[in-house]
PDB file of C-alpha atoms in Angstrom:
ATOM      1  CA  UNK A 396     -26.117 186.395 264.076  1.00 34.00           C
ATOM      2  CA  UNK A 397     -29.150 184.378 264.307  1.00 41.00           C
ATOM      3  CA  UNK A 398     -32.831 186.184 265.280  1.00 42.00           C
ATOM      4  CA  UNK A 399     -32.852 185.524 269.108  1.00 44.00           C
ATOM      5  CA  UNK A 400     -29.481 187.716 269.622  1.00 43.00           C
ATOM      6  CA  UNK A 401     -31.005 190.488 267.347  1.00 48.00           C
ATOM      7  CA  UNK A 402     -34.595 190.473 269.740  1.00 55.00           C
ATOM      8  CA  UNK A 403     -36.606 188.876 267.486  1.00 63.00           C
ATOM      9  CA  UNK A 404     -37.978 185.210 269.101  1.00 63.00           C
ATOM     10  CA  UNK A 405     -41.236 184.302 267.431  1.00 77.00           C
ATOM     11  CA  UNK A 406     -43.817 182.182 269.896  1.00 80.00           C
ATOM     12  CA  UNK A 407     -43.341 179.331 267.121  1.00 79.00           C
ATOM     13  CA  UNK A 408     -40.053 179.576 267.404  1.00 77.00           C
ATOM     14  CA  UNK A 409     -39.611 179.135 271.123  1.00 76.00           C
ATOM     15  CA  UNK A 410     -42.110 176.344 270.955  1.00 80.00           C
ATOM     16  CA  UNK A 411     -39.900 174.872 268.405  1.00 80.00           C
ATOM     17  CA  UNK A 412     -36.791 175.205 270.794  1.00 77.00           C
ATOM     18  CA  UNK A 413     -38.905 174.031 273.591  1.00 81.00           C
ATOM     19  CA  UNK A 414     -40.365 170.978 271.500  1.00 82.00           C
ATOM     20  CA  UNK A 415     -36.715 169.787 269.867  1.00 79.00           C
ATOM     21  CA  UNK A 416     -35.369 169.062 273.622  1.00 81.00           C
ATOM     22  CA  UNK A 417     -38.559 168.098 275.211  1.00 86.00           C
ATOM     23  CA  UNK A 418     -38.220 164.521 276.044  1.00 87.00           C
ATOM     24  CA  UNK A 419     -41.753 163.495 277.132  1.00 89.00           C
ATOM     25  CA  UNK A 420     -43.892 165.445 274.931  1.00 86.00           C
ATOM     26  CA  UNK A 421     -45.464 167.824 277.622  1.00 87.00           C
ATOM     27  CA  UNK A 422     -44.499 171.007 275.567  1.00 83.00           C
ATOM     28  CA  UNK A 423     -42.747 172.044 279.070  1.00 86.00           C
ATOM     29  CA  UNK A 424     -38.133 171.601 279.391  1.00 85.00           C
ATOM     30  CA  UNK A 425     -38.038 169.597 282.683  1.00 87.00           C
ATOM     31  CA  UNK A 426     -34.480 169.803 284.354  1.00 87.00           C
ATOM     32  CA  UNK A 427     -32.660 166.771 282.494  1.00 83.00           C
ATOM     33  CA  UNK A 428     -34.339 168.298 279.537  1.00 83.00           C
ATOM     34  CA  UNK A 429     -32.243 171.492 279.935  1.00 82.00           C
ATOM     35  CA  UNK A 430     -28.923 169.962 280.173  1.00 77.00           C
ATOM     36  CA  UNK A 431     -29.509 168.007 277.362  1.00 75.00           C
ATOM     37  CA  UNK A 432     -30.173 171.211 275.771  1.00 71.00           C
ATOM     38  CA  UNK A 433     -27.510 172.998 277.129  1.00 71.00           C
ATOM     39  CA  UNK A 434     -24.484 170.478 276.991  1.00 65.00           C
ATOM     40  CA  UNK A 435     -25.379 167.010 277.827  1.00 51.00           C
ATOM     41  CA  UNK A 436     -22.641 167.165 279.979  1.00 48.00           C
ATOM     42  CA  UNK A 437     -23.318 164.724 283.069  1.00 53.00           C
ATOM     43  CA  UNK A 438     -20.004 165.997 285.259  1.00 66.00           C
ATOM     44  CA  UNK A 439     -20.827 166.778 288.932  1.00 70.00           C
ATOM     45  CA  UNK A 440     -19.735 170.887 288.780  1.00 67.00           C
ATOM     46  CA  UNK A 441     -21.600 170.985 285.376  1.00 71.00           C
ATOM     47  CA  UNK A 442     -24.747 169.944 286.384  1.00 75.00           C
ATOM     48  CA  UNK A 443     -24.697 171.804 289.999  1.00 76.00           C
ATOM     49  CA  UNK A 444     -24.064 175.165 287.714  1.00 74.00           C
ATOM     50  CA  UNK A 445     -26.909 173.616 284.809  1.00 78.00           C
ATOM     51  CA  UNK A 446     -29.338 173.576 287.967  1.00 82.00           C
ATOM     52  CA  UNK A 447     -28.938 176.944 289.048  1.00 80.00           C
ATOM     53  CA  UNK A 448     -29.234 178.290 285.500  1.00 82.00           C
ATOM     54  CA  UNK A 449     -32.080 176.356 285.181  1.00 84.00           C
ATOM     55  CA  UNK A 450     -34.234 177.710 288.303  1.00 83.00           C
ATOM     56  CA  UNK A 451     -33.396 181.545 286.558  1.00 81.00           C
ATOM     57  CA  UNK A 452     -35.118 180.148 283.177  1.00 81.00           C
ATOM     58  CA  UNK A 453     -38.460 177.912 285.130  1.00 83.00           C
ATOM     59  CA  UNK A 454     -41.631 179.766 286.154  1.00 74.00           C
ATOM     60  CA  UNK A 455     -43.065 179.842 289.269  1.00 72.00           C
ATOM     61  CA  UNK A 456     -40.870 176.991 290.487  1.00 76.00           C
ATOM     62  CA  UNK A 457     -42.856 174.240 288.278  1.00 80.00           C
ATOM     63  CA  UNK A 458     -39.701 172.943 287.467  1.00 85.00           C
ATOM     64  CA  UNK A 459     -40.228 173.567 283.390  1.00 88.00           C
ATOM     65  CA  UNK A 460     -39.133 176.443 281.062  1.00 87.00           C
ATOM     66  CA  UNK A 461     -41.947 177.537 279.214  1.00 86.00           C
ATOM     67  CA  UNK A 462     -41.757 179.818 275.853  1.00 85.00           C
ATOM     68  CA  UNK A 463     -42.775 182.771 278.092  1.00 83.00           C
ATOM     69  CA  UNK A 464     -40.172 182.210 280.867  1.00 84.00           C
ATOM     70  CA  UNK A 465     -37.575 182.070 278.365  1.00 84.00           C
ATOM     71  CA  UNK A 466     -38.485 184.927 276.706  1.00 83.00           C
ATOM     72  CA  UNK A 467     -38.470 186.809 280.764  1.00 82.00           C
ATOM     73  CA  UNK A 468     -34.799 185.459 281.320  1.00 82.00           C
ATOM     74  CA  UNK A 469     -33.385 186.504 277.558  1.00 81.00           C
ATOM     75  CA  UNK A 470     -35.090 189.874 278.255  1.00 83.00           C
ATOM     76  CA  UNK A 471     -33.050 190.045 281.546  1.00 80.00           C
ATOM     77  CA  UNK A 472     -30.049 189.219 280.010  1.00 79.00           C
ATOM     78  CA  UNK A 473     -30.864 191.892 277.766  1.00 79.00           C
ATOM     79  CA  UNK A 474     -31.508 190.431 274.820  1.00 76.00           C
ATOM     80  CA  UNK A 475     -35.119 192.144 274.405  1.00 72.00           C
ATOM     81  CA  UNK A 476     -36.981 189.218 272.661  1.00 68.00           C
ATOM     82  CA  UNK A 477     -40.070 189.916 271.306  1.00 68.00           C
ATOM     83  CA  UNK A 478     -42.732 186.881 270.817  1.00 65.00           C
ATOM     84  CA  UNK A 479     -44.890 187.474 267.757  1.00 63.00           C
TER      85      UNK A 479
END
């Protein structure tokens, strides 16, 4: 089971997440990003579902997943993530 499904997400860890599938360097997951992440899938139904998972996981509508907005949308999927 790895750390994230047990609660425990360090900050450096997210970041790392974050960083891995961050195409343009800006330390943010933009939408194409995310489905990269996700699947890479590019099929129609895929990406309309990818898109509305993705708006659950962004912040304030900026349209990127920061560390600290995953950590909100693990925690309400109960998964209670703590960020050391």
């Amino acid at each position: 089971m790895c750390r994230c499904c047990r609660g425990e997400l360090s900050l450096a860890e997210a970041e790392a997440a974050i960083e891995y599938s961050d195409s343009d360097g800006d330390g943010l997951l933009c939408f194409e990003d995310f489905v990269k992440f996700v699947d890479g899938g590019e099929e129609e139904e895929k990406v309309k579902d990818l898109k509305e998972a993705f708006k659950m996981y962004e912040m304030e509508e900026s349209g990127c997943i920061t560390p600290k907005s995953l950590k909100r949308m693990l925690s309400r999927l109960g998964h209670d993530v703590m960020i050391k």
